Every structure is written in C-alpha cells, then in structure tokens.
Amino acid sequence: MEKILEEVLSRLPKDAKISDATFEGANIVIYTKNKEFFLDNNGVIREIVNEIKKRVELRPDPSLCHEVEESKVIIQSIIPKEAGADSILFDPQRSMVVIEADKPGLVIGKEGEILKEIRKKTLWVPLVRRTPSLKSQLIENINSILYENNDYRKKFLNKVGKRIYGEYLRGKKKEWVRVTILGGGREVGRSCLLLQTAESRIILDCGINAALEFGDLNAFPYLEAPEFNIHDIDAVILSHSHIDHCGLIPLLYKYGYTGPVYCTAPARDIAALLCLDLISIAAKEAEKALYSSGDVKDMVRHTICLDYEEVTDITPDIRITLYNAGHTLGSSLVHLHIGNGLHNLLYTGDFNYETSNLLAPAITKFPRLETMLIEGTYGLRENIPESRAEAEQELIDVVVKTVKRGGKILMPVLGVGRSQEIMIVLERVMREGLLERVPVFVAGMVWDITAIHTAYPDFFNNKVRKMIFHKDENPFMSDIFQRVKGQKEIAQTIEETGPCIILATSGMMVGGASVEFFKQLADNPKNSLVLTCFQGPGSLGRKLQEGDKEITFQEGDKHDRVKVAMEILSIRGFSGHSDYNQIISFIRHLSPRPKKIIINHGENISCLELASALHKMFRVETSAPKNLESIRLK
Ligand code: ZN
C-alpha cells in the first residue's frame, strides 16, 4: 500500500471499520462499514486534510447503501417537487448517487440540510448537477460512459493515484525541465507540446490543422519525434476544445495510451463531439477516419475533469491548476507547478483578455510564475481588429442591407464559441428591436454544441449565467432560432424561406454544412457571406477573402464550378483571441510577471514580431521556437 494511504489510515479511530482505501486520481477515498462514523466523523477527516494537504473523502462501504429502487423512492420523497429532479443515477461502485435537477439549490437545501437527510436515510453520497436547458444526446451518452459499467473507471482512477503518490525519484535524479514543440510552432493549427522533467512526461494539447486537406502530413503534430514515446506519457492536458488543440487525442488511445486527460467538463463534452464529427466528415468525403468512435469513448472514459482554480497533482513532481482563459466555454490557462518550487510554467492555450458576449476575460493573477508560453495568433501590431461594439454594428448593417434586397445571410462559424456568441448578439438586437426579426437557422452540430453550453452555466460570464438561470430569459431558448438537421432538409427550408440567417460550421469553410450552403447561395448577388473567424491559409474562406470569383470543387473526376456573386464581408471583431493591445495589457496585468516568454500558435511573422516587441517592452527573454525545437526551462 502507498505510504500516503497508510498515513491516512493510521490517523483514523480504531472502530472506523475501514473496508477500502483507494485513489480517485489525486483524491484519496476511504470506505467505511461503520454507519455512525460515515454520518458523523467528528471532524477527523477535516483534520487529516489540513495536515496532509490532500483531498480525502469518506464514503460508506457499498454494503451499507440501501437498495437502489428503495433509495430512489426515499430521495424523491425528500426533494421538493419544484426542484425538478427528473434524473437520479446510481454509481454503486463508488456509493454515489447523481441527482440532476432544474434547480440544484432546492436539492441541496439550506446549509445542505436536504443532502444531509439523503445521506442519513439512504446511506449513499449524493452529488447534484443542473439539468441542461436544451437536451443533448451527447451529454447523456457521456454520462452513461462514466457512470455505468464503471468498474474500469474505478480501477483507472486508482492507477492514476498510484502513479501520483508512487515512489518519488526526486533526490535520486538531477532536476530539470524542458519543453519540446511538436506542433503549433510559428503556425496556427496542430498545437502540441511535450513537457519533460526527470520524473514526468506531459502532453499539452494534441490537435489537427483542419485547414489542410485530408491526409496532408502537415496537419498532424510531430509524434514521430524521438522525445515522444506514447508508453511513457503520464498525462495529457487539454487547454480547450477546438480541433487544432483536441483533434488528435483519441488517436493517442488508439495507439495504446491509457493515461488521463485533464480538462474542464465542458471542454471534455465539446471535444468528444468535435472528434466524433471529424469521423463523420471523413465518412462523407469517403476518406479513412483517423480513429473510431470507440477511441473517442476511450478518451471520455479516461478524462478527469477539473474546476477552475482547483489545484491537483498529476504526477509526483507536477501539480496543475486551470484558470479561465476567456476563449471558449471551459477554456483554460494551464498553470504547472513543477518540483517543489523548482519552476512555474503558464501555458495560455488560446486566450482572450476581454469580456466577450459569453465569457469573462482571462485571469492574470497566479501564485508563482517564471515562464509563460503564450499564443501569438494576432501578435502583429497592425492586426488589430475592430472592437466588439463596431463588429456588432457591422453585423446589424449587413443583415439589414441583405434583408432589404431579399437575400439570405450565410455565416460560417466555429461550432464552439463564435456561434454561441453570434446567437447571443442576434437574440439581443432582435429583442431590442435594433434588427427586424428574421429566422435564424442553426445547422446540426452548432445546435448540439449550444446544448452542451446550456449544461454549464457556471462557466459563462455573470450576465449570461444569470440569464440562463432564469428560464424565460435564456437567450439560447429564443424562438428566433430554428434547428435544422439534415443537409437536404435545410437546403429545402432555405429555398422556401425569404430572408434568413444561417449559422453553419465549419468556420473556415473546409467541409461541413457551410460549404454546402455556399454552393447553394454563392451565385445570387442578393445574398451575403459573413466571415467572423480566423481563415487559415489554403482554406476556402481565405480564398474568398482574397477575392476569388470562381471556386472549383472536385469530387472524384467531377469538377463543380461555382461563380461567386454574393457579397463577401469579413468581421474580425468577434475574435476569441486577444489582439496585440490585449496581449500587451494582459502581460502588464500579470502578477507575478514571468521572466521568460515563449510564443507559439501564430503565423511565422506574428510570432517573431511579437517576440521582439515583448522583449523590448518588458525586458524579458523571449523566443518563438519552430516545431521540433526544445527549450530548457530549468
Ligand atoms: Zn482555440
């Protein structure tokens, strides 16, 4: 048995009747057969937590828990009807019951009194979650992966804990830290970093460059680099769920990785959805998918979700904390505390230092910080887009103009983030009468991702969170939004409708519904195409921005020529990334200020110029490494 478990057990009273002591990741869980001790341990557990500074949880031995059906009846009789608790899921392996309710507060009760009563009367440990306001099959599937047949999950979490609390080699080896860029060095797309210490091997993000053609080797990180050995990897950390950060994680499982992925809960759900979508896109284009839905399931089964600012050990010498990054729902700045004060690294992933229509700005206060790895997507000074207010006005203007001439507006959007922000803006300006009410068609995947958003109101900024809590103000439930599913259904609906707005993925128009709608709408000068996302080199969106007037689509031997007569407009102000000024302001507000700044995730010139500007401005060491370069941090 691990030393730390022995230590916890030695501090418990003799009659505690402990039946099992195990790990759930970095958390320690002990099971007792003593009913009285479970219901009231007299502060013993709190004392242990204070002394060993690790999370310790006491649960009843499964033999103490009342029968599932009986407990369900008891729980339903205790919870007030107004709570809307319609789903009660039992997790017998862990003696836990998950209660989903419209109003979680009513399930918890004043000072947790209702939860206490559930514990007392059923001898299960209750966990409360909010029911998403929009139904999502995906969330239900994810829950069933996690809570049913979870013998594997329990063993897996225990294995992770054994690695974390196993023999720590510090003192026997020299300490060092280095980071290798496996993708995303002086480019946008395929973000992937390998962090190595004498003790640990950590992968930070593992994405695909979605702007490139299927099968283009430049779309994937350099996983063939000699430093990378899949069987040595201790943990994967996902900063946020965009395909250029999460798209290749299921492949790691396909090739034999069995360790954890750390991220927030919304990032896990959205990542699963995007990876499944990648498989279906491959099928549509008659290409071989990179991995199967089983591999995506494996990713979900191995994911350990963290809340913002929850500190957790992930290996014997690395402790991580995720902070709000302001980029997408559940996006994180990843703070890594390495060794016992040896080094502190912040990996920003993609971040936005501005209050958007969805999220609060990125966090700038950290306990310690020596090196920062920062994105440079908009690192050029001349690259400053208009403000959000100006962007909103531009959007209103183009919709008004297009509606007036009887046209339709196609908005290719990133399914994650941009689409929900545009939905919130459209709902507001139509509600306030700034824009005539026209139908907004939300195509397939955008709807599913929006449903996931409504399941995690805590991750929005204050304003949106409050609106979602009040059902009648929830902007995503507005009747201006019409869900349309299949391609044929949408094509027909649009044909038959007058002026309307269509939100569809992909944002760069590389595959997906947005390309199909483009083919349908391009030759009519009454229509408008509004681009709101970063358009990667080589993407259809970039070609249209550059003024291409004829686009050829190739399908097998068939060439399909499409004339572009519709109005093309780019609105950059809804960016989910910090622009040059915001990057500077973010660094200025950082506390403490890092001694070294490494720039990635930006085109060559953006990374180099930002490195030079930051060096001059803040007098710190800066660099913009290329792919396959390693930097020693300590
Ligand atoms: Zn991103």
XYZ file of C-alpha atoms and ligand atoms in Angstrom:
635
model
C 0.000 0.000 0.000
C 1.189 3.559 -0.808
C 2.708 5.421 2.130
C 0.135 8.194 1.962
C -2.768 5.736 2.360
C -1.030 4.092 5.333
C -0.645 7.515 6.876
C -4.343 8.375 6.449
C -5.426 5.018 7.899
C -3.110 5.358 10.888
C -4.879 8.600 11.857
C -8.385 7.106 11.926
C -10.041 5.793 15.106
C -9.881 2.042 15.690
C -13.642 1.486 15.324
C -13.795 3.280 11.936
C -14.149 -0.153 10.238
C -12.383 0.870 7.024
C -13.126 -1.610 4.225
C -11.149 0.013 1.416
C -8.747 2.889 0.812
C -8.228 3.927 -2.765
C -7.338 6.783 -5.110
C -9.586 8.682 -7.475
C -6.851 10.483 -9.361
C -5.167 12.750 -6.828
C -8.034 12.338 -4.343
C -7.993 9.772 -1.548
C -11.230 7.906 -0.900
C -11.856 5.680 2.116
C -14.855 3.411 2.565
C -16.260 2.596 5.994
C -18.555 -0.154 7.242
C -19.381 1.890 10.335
C -22.663 3.700 9.688
C -22.257 6.161 12.588
C -18.728 7.042 11.531
C -19.916 7.717 7.958
C -22.693 10.024 9.146
C -20.566 11.852 11.710
C -16.786 11.503 11.894
C -16.381 14.314 14.416
C -14.108 16.375 12.178
C -11.466 13.627 11.990
C -11.377 13.748 8.175
C -11.089 17.555 8.127
C -8.138 17.341 10.473
C -6.364 14.829 8.234
C -6.985 17.024 5.155
C -5.496 20.023 6.951
C -2.397 18.093 7.907
C -1.573 16.176 4.741
C -2.918 18.895 2.361
C -4.620 16.362 0.099
C -8.309 15.853 -0.573
C -9.703 12.936 1.475
C -13.279 11.734 1.113
C -15.159 9.319 3.355
C -17.839 7.145 1.749
C -19.996 4.270 3.007
C -18.974 0.766 2.053
C -21.354 -0.323 -0.789
C -22.814 -2.953 1.590
C -24.199 -0.118 3.765
C -26.068 1.632 0.913
C -29.806 0.966 0.785
C -31.254 -0.839 -2.243
C -31.274 1.311 -5.413
C -35.057 1.281 -6.009
C -35.834 1.907 -2.338
C -33.305 4.756 -2.195
C -34.785 6.314 -5.314
C -38.225 6.429 -3.683
C -36.747 7.922 -0.487
C -34.802 10.575 -2.425
C -37.883 11.534 -4.454
C -39.879 11.934 -1.244
C -37.219 14.156 0.361
C -36.565 16.522 -2.568
C -39.216 19.236 -3.082
C -41.188 18.865 -6.354
C -40.224 22.388 -7.519
C -36.576 21.274 -7.754
C -37.426 19.414 -10.989
C -35.174 16.465 -10.171
C -36.050 14.169 -13.049
C -32.887 12.105 -13.300
C -31.364 10.053 -10.474
C -28.367 7.934 -11.478
C -26.709 5.463 -9.091
C -22.999 4.680 -9.136
C -22.848 1.577 -6.891
C -19.060 1.088 -7.211
C -18.454 4.443 -5.539
C -21.560 4.539 -3.295
C -22.629 7.720 -5.066
C -25.924 8.942 -6.470
C -26.036 11.702 -9.091
C -29.183 13.836 -8.935
C -29.950 16.101 -11.895
C -32.344 18.941 -11.238
C -33.601 22.172 -12.819
C -32.962 23.942 -9.513
C -29.957 22.320 -7.813
C -30.216 24.759 -4.892
C -33.502 23.166 -3.820
C -31.884 19.707 -3.821
C -29.054 20.940 -1.617
C -31.302 22.775 0.843
C -30.371 25.423 3.404
C -26.824 24.731 4.590
C -27.047 21.403 2.783
C -29.788 20.048 5.025
C -31.575 18.091 2.295
C -28.346 16.445 1.173
C -27.637 15.524 4.799
C -31.040 13.912 5.035
C -30.453 11.920 1.837
C -27.165 10.667 3.286
C -28.827 9.691 6.550
C -31.851 7.939 5.094
C -30.212 6.144 2.137
C -26.533 5.895 3.117
C -25.496 6.999 -0.371
C -23.311 10.034 -1.135
C -25.427 12.478 -3.179
C -23.965 14.630 -5.957
C -26.118 17.360 -7.520
C -25.966 18.666 -11.066
C -28.028 21.131 -13.070
C -30.228 19.725 -15.854
C -29.201 21.319 -19.193
C -31.953 23.591 -20.537
C -31.519 22.143 -24.024
C -31.487 18.387 -24.318
C -28.285 16.823 -25.569
C -27.963 13.182 -26.527
C -24.202 13.556 -26.296
C -24.199 14.550 -22.629
C -26.442 11.590 -21.866
C -24.051 9.289 -23.718
C -21.065 10.712 -21.851
C -22.807 10.191 -18.514
C -23.564 6.616 -19.362
C -19.901 6.023 -20.287
C -18.845 7.475 -16.932
C -21.472 6.119 -14.577
C -22.499 2.757 -15.967
C -20.158 -0.262 -16.017
C -17.646 1.883 -14.237
C -15.534 -0.870 -12.736
C -12.903 0.108 -15.294
C -13.158 3.796 -14.382
C -12.626 2.992 -10.692
C -9.518 0.916 -11.431
C -8.217 3.554 -13.804
C -8.575 6.369 -11.238
C -6.806 4.231 -8.658
C -3.947 3.588 -11.109
C -3.599 7.338 -11.704
C -3.392 7.912 -7.930
C -0.741 5.209 -7.541
C 1.383 6.953 -10.163
C 0.941 10.339 -8.445
C 1.764 9.067 -4.962
C 4.229 6.390 -6.062
C 7.921 6.440 -5.292
C 9.104 9.975 -5.955
C 12.520 9.925 -7.576
C 13.452 13.443 -6.518
C 16.796 13.433 -4.803
C 17.911 10.399 -6.760
C 17.960 12.267 -10.052
C 19.092 15.730 -11.087
C 16.115 18.021 -11.587
C 15.473 19.644 -14.953
C 12.538 20.883 -17.056
C 12.255 21.214 -20.800
C 9.529 21.715 -23.350
C 9.505 20.465 -26.956
C 7.273 21.974 -29.633
C 5.617 19.098 -31.513
C 3.119 21.327 -33.352
C 1.875 24.917 -33.409
C 5.384 26.426 -33.514
C 5.168 29.540 -35.728
C 1.890 28.287 -37.160
C -1.792 28.072 -36.243
C -3.092 24.523 -36.141
C -1.914 21.156 -34.725
C -0.991 22.546 -31.295
C 1.033 20.038 -29.300
C 3.727 20.432 -26.655
C 5.733 17.876 -24.733
C 6.808 18.872 -21.240
C 9.513 16.685 -19.743
C 11.099 16.572 -16.323
C 13.390 13.937 -14.858
C 10.242 12.319 -13.471
C 7.339 13.148 -15.828
C 6.237 13.323 -19.476
C 3.214 15.547 -20.120
C 1.435 16.373 -23.387
C -0.198 19.804 -23.575
C -2.892 19.726 -26.293
C -2.802 17.431 -29.317
C -4.582 18.958 -32.303
C -5.037 18.783 -36.055
C -4.697 21.579 -38.595
C -8.220 21.470 -40.001
C -7.472 23.981 -42.770
C -5.409 21.367 -44.630
C -6.618 18.590 -46.919
C -7.288 15.155 -45.518
C -4.135 13.080 -45.398
C -1.749 16.074 -45.563
C 1.030 15.114 -43.161
C 1.480 18.754 -42.166
C -1.916 18.546 -40.476
C -0.509 16.424 -37.624
C 1.958 17.158 -34.813
C 5.402 15.530 -34.940
C 4.513 12.495 -32.835
C 7.362 10.613 -34.526
C 9.897 12.870 -32.737
C 12.377 10.805 -30.718
C 11.341 12.523 -27.467
C 7.792 11.260 -27.836
C 7.064 7.733 -26.668
C 3.395 7.022 -26.195
C 4.008 4.461 -23.445
C 5.947 6.987 -21.348
C 3.268 9.695 -21.318
C 1.918 10.333 -17.810
C -0.875 12.754 -18.639
C -2.459 14.837 -21.391
C -3.765 18.303 -20.554
C -6.326 19.866 -22.872
C -6.496 23.663 -22.769
C -9.737 23.933 -24.766
C -11.889 22.102 -27.252
C -11.023 23.444 -30.665
C -9.988 20.835 -33.196
C -6.465 22.312 -33.514
C -5.987 21.539 -29.797
C -8.034 18.379 -29.161
C -8.493 16.686 -32.553
C -5.785 14.049 -32.211
C -6.252 12.982 -28.572
C -8.393 9.910 -29.440
C -5.541 8.745 -31.709
C -3.276 8.535 -28.646
C -5.718 5.984 -27.177
C -5.838 4.109 -30.462
C -2.051 3.753 -30.282
C -2.025 2.456 -26.737
C -2.115 5.421 -24.361
C -4.087 4.511 -21.221
C -3.435 7.538 -19.000
C -5.623 10.520 -18.071
C -6.714 13.656 -19.938
C -7.208 16.690 -17.697
C -9.602 19.488 -18.700
C -12.829 21.182 -17.621
C -16.158 19.349 -18.006
C -17.462 21.488 -20.902
C -14.113 21.067 -22.694
C -14.448 17.275 -22.377
C -18.001 17.193 -23.763
C -17.319 19.543 -26.659
C -14.042 17.778 -27.525
C -15.884 14.455 -27.720
C -18.487 15.971 -30.028
C -15.869 17.574 -32.328
C -13.848 14.362 -32.570
C -16.981 12.364 -33.428
C -17.790 14.988 -36.064
C -14.310 14.560 -37.556
C -15.108 10.863 -38.036
C -18.385 11.649 -39.808
C -16.734 14.269 -42.056
C -14.195 11.625 -43.100
C -17.017 9.207 -43.901
C -18.797 11.836 -46.042
C -15.631 12.525 -48.002
C -15.010 8.785 -48.416
C -11.755 9.097 -46.508
C -10.466 6.740 -43.861
C -11.139 8.165 -40.402
C -8.113 8.645 -38.158
C -9.778 6.846 -35.289
C -13.069 5.240 -34.341
C -15.895 6.313 -32.053
C -14.541 3.672 -29.654
C -11.317 5.687 -29.385
C -13.343 8.837 -28.606
C -15.204 6.862 -25.935
C -11.836 5.820 -24.528
C -10.825 9.476 -24.312
C -14.021 10.278 -22.346
C -13.547 7.277 -20.048
C -10.039 8.491 -19.201
C -10.845 12.168 -18.711
C -10.541 13.716 -15.259
C -12.478 16.980 -15.101
C -11.233 19.881 -13.023
C -12.945 23.069 -11.980
C -11.186 26.385 -12.459
C -8.658 27.082 -9.692
C -8.828 23.534 -8.326
C -5.239 22.525 -7.590
C -4.356 18.914 -8.351
C -1.270 16.710 -8.514
C -0.908 14.886 -11.817
C 2.480 13.201 -11.287
C 4.861 13.019 -8.306
C 6.520 16.302 -9.350
C 3.822 18.239 -11.250
C 0.792 19.991 -9.863
C -1.646 21.784 -12.182
C -4.346 24.435 -11.872
C -6.700 25.518 -14.662
C -7.793 29.163 -14.866
C -10.409 30.843 -17.059
C -8.872 31.759 -20.441
C -11.906 33.655 -21.838
C -11.589 31.935 -25.242
C -14.332 29.283 -25.357
C -16.620 27.726 -22.749
C -14.373 25.870 -20.301
C -11.137 27.066 -21.973
C -8.169 27.141 -19.628
C -4.879 28.802 -18.962
C -2.837 25.871 -17.643
C -0.568 26.607 -14.676
C 2.039 23.952 -13.887
C 3.931 23.928 -10.620
C 6.966 21.710 -11.175
C 9.074 20.089 -8.460
C 8.892 21.535 -5.004
C 9.127 25.152 -6.170
C 11.601 24.266 -8.941
C 9.704 26.016 -11.756
C 6.294 27.523 -12.576
C 5.032 27.471 -16.155
C 1.885 29.033 -17.582
C 0.596 27.699 -20.909
C -2.076 30.124 -22.124
C -3.523 27.978 -24.910
C -5.804 30.393 -26.780
C -6.959 33.240 -24.586
C -8.962 36.442 -24.714
C -8.247 39.326 -22.370
C -11.601 40.992 -22.911
C -15.159 40.459 -21.659
C -16.911 38.838 -24.611
C -20.654 38.354 -25.042
C -20.191 34.914 -23.438
C -17.185 34.864 -21.155
C -15.193 36.762 -18.573
C -11.639 37.868 -19.535
C -8.599 35.650 -18.901
C -7.202 35.536 -15.347
C -3.925 37.373 -14.659
C -3.101 36.521 -11.021
C -1.084 33.420 -10.207
C 0.675 32.226 -7.067
C 4.036 31.918 -8.867
C 5.185 32.274 -12.455
C 8.584 32.055 -14.153
C 7.917 31.049 -17.769
C 4.897 31.762 -19.951
C 4.056 30.036 -23.213
C 1.668 32.392 -24.958
C -0.339 32.335 -28.206
C 0.522 34.869 -30.903
C -2.408 34.427 -33.338
C -2.906 38.200 -33.541
C 0.612 39.140 -32.467
C 1.075 41.750 -35.186
C 0.538 45.369 -34.171
C -1.200 46.168 -37.490
C -3.519 43.208 -36.934
C -5.868 44.938 -34.534
C -9.467 44.168 -35.389
C -12.380 46.480 -34.707
C -13.994 46.458 -31.254
C -16.873 44.146 -30.374
C -19.301 47.092 -30.483
C -18.136 48.030 -34.003
C -18.347 44.384 -35.058
C -21.921 44.197 -33.804
C -22.868 47.300 -35.790
C -21.275 45.844 -38.933
C -23.258 42.665 -38.421
C -26.513 44.591 -37.983
C -25.765 46.697 -41.097
C -25.064 43.738 -43.366
C -28.176 41.878 -42.166
C -30.385 44.950 -42.688
C -28.929 45.552 -46.167
C -29.279 41.922 -47.237
C -32.800 41.519 -45.868
C -33.850 44.697 -47.684
C -32.774 43.299 -51.050
C -34.476 39.981 -50.260
C -31.267 37.984 -49.773
C -30.054 35.416 -47.273
C -27.073 35.685 -44.943
C -24.695 32.764 -44.569
C -22.421 32.871 -41.530
C -19.796 30.103 -41.417
C -18.955 29.827 -37.713
C -16.741 27.835 -35.459
C -19.213 25.479 -33.808
C -17.637 26.263 -30.464
C -17.747 29.770 -29.104
C -18.267 32.003 -32.115
C -21.641 30.504 -32.977
C -22.969 30.916 -29.433
C -21.657 34.473 -29.250
C -23.328 35.356 -32.565
C -26.566 33.732 -31.305
C -26.486 35.876 -28.163
C -25.885 39.049 -30.186
C -28.638 38.260 -32.728
C -31.120 37.407 -29.975
C -30.375 40.663 -28.171
C -30.506 43.018 -31.166
C -33.759 41.418 -32.375
C -35.291 41.565 -28.888
C -34.278 45.215 -28.559
C -35.710 45.991 -31.992
C -32.348 47.024 -33.497
C -32.861 44.355 -36.119
C -36.004 43.070 -37.810
C -36.902 39.533 -36.693
C -35.878 37.022 -39.362
C -35.492 33.273 -38.834
C -32.035 32.124 -37.759
C -31.336 28.577 -38.915
C -28.921 26.725 -36.691
C -27.459 23.767 -38.544
C -26.863 20.362 -36.926
C -23.671 20.486 -34.938
C -23.964 24.110 -33.843
C -27.173 23.148 -32.060
C -25.590 20.215 -30.236
C -22.703 22.362 -29.036
C -25.127 25.060 -27.884
C -26.996 22.417 -25.878
C -23.723 21.492 -24.141
C -23.192 25.179 -23.378
C -26.510 25.384 -21.547
C -25.450 22.488 -19.296
C -22.591 24.507 -17.785
C -23.921 27.981 -16.916
C -21.205 28.419 -14.272
C -18.584 28.834 -16.998
C -20.239 31.875 -18.618
C -19.696 35.483 -17.566
C -22.022 36.802 -14.826
C -24.530 38.375 -17.184
C -25.145 35.300 -19.348
C -25.092 32.986 -16.328
C -27.932 34.943 -14.740
C -29.939 34.891 -17.981
C -29.586 31.117 -18.256
C -30.678 30.639 -14.645
C -33.963 32.394 -15.484
C -35.582 30.080 -17.963
C -37.676 32.743 -19.720
C -34.599 34.918 -20.312
C -32.346 32.133 -21.599
C -31.191 33.578 -24.948
C -30.443 30.133 -26.413
C -34.107 29.117 -25.937
C -35.432 32.049 -28.026
C -37.898 31.127 -30.777
C -35.909 33.043 -33.409
C -33.585 30.027 -33.544
C -34.742 27.136 -35.658
C -32.924 23.886 -35.552
C -32.442 22.214 -38.915
C -30.862 18.806 -39.203
C -30.113 17.038 -42.477
C -28.480 18.781 -45.432
C -31.487 18.156 -47.720
C -33.977 19.445 -45.155
C -32.005 22.645 -44.736
C -31.496 23.215 -48.444
C -35.233 22.899 -48.999
C -36.200 25.026 -45.988
C -33.889 27.793 -47.168
C -35.175 27.608 -50.725
C -38.716 28.102 -49.457
C -37.953 30.842 -46.925
C -37.418 34.503 -47.627
C -34.632 36.474 -45.943
C -32.958 34.485 -43.180
C -29.667 33.938 -41.396
C -27.871 30.603 -41.480
C -25.252 29.602 -38.905
C -23.209 26.598 -40.010
C -19.808 25.010 -39.498
C -17.025 24.921 -40.471
C -15.874 28.452 -39.734
C -13.080 28.308 -42.348
C -15.378 26.606 -44.881
C -13.296 23.463 -45.091
C -16.037 20.848 -45.320
C -19.202 20.804 -43.298
C -22.573 22.421 -43.878
C -21.187 25.928 -44.522
C -19.636 24.769 -47.824
C -22.890 23.163 -48.988
C -24.855 26.359 -48.249
C -22.191 28.382 -50.014
C -22.700 26.295 -53.171
C -26.429 26.931 -52.902
C -26.222 30.688 -52.281
C -22.997 31.890 -53.982
C -24.291 32.891 -57.436
C -27.003 35.253 -56.183
C -25.784 38.848 -55.665
C -28.639 39.465 -53.225
C -27.080 37.056 -50.690
C -24.245 37.792 -48.253
C -21.452 35.711 -46.774
C -20.217 36.964 -43.406
C -16.910 35.549 -42.162
C -16.237 36.023 -38.450
C -13.407 33.526 -37.824
C -9.687 33.324 -38.475
C -9.298 31.951 -42.023
C -6.297 29.633 -42.304
C -4.083 29.751 -45.433
C -5.454 27.372 -48.051
C -8.999 27.394 -46.693
C -11.975 28.302 -48.890
C -12.747 31.170 -46.519
C -9.271 32.670 -47.097
C -9.678 32.341 -50.895
C -12.980 34.226 -50.747
C -11.467 36.891 -48.502
C -8.737 37.305 -51.111
C -11.384 37.948 -53.786
C -11.625 34.661 -55.735
C -14.628 34.932 -58.041
C -14.813 31.336 -59.173
C -14.344 28.278 -56.995
C -13.866 24.759 -58.315
C -14.964 21.841 -56.176
C -13.573 18.491 -57.108
C -15.411 15.307 -56.276
C -13.695 12.288 -57.774
C -13.403 13.096 -61.501
C -16.199 15.651 -61.354
C -15.429 19.372 -61.384
C -18.100 21.603 -59.979
C -17.566 25.308 -60.789
C -19.285 27.841 -58.570
C -19.460 31.510 -59.548
C -19.183 33.886 -56.607
C -21.655 36.765 -56.947
C -22.778 37.059 -53.312
C -21.392 39.866 -51.154
C -18.410 38.791 -49.038
C -17.735 40.515 -45.748
C -15.206 39.779 -43.003
C -15.967 40.872 -39.448
C -12.955 40.306 -37.243
C -14.134 41.982 -34.025
C -15.783 38.850 -32.590
C -12.370 37.284 -32.188
C -11.929 34.780 -29.378
C -8.216 35.675 -29.290
C -6.512 38.649 -27.714
C -5.303 41.196 -30.251
C -1.886 42.878 -29.973
C -3.061 45.530 -27.490
C -4.878 42.983 -25.364
C -1.791 40.729 -25.269
C 0.282 43.670 -24.015
C -2.369 44.627 -21.481
C -2.625 41.008 -20.292
C 1.150 40.845 -19.688
C 1.114 44.228 -17.986
C -1.527 42.966 -15.549
C 0.204 39.635 -14.919
C 1.151 39.036 -11.349
C 3.836 37.972 -10.950
C 5.472 38.969 -14.273
C 7.231 35.987 -15.959
C 10.993 36.037 -16.605
C 10.740 34.196 -19.880
C 8.065 34.324 -22.604
C 7.768 31.741 -25.363
C 5.429 32.440 -28.278
C 3.589 29.822 -30.329
C 0.259 29.443 -32.177
C 0.702 32.265 -34.686
C 1.928 32.582 -38.264
C 5.716 32.951 -38.630
C 5.776 36.754 -38.810
C 3.278 37.193 -35.935
C 5.344 35.022 -33.572
C 8.663 36.679 -34.490
C 7.412 40.263 -34.264
C 5.575 39.631 -31.021
C 8.713 38.032 -29.528
C 10.730 41.075 -30.493
C 8.117 43.580 -29.273
C 7.673 41.864 -25.893
C 11.436 41.637 -25.399
C 11.839 45.389 -25.927
C 8.793 46.364 -23.927
C 9.160 44.134 -20.870
C 12.915 43.414 -20.936
C 12.343 39.693 -20.586
C 13.832 36.792 -22.505
C 11.518 35.887 -25.407
C 11.607 33.272 -28.141
C 9.441 31.898 -30.928
C 10.569 28.295 -31.395
C 9.884 26.289 -34.542
C 8.340 22.853 -34.493
C 10.736 20.193 -33.113
C 12.752 22.736 -31.133
C 13.225 22.106 -27.418
C 13.717 24.778 -24.780
C 15.294 24.059 -21.430
C 13.379 25.897 -18.706
C 15.479 24.734 -15.770
Zn -8.969 27.926 -30.000
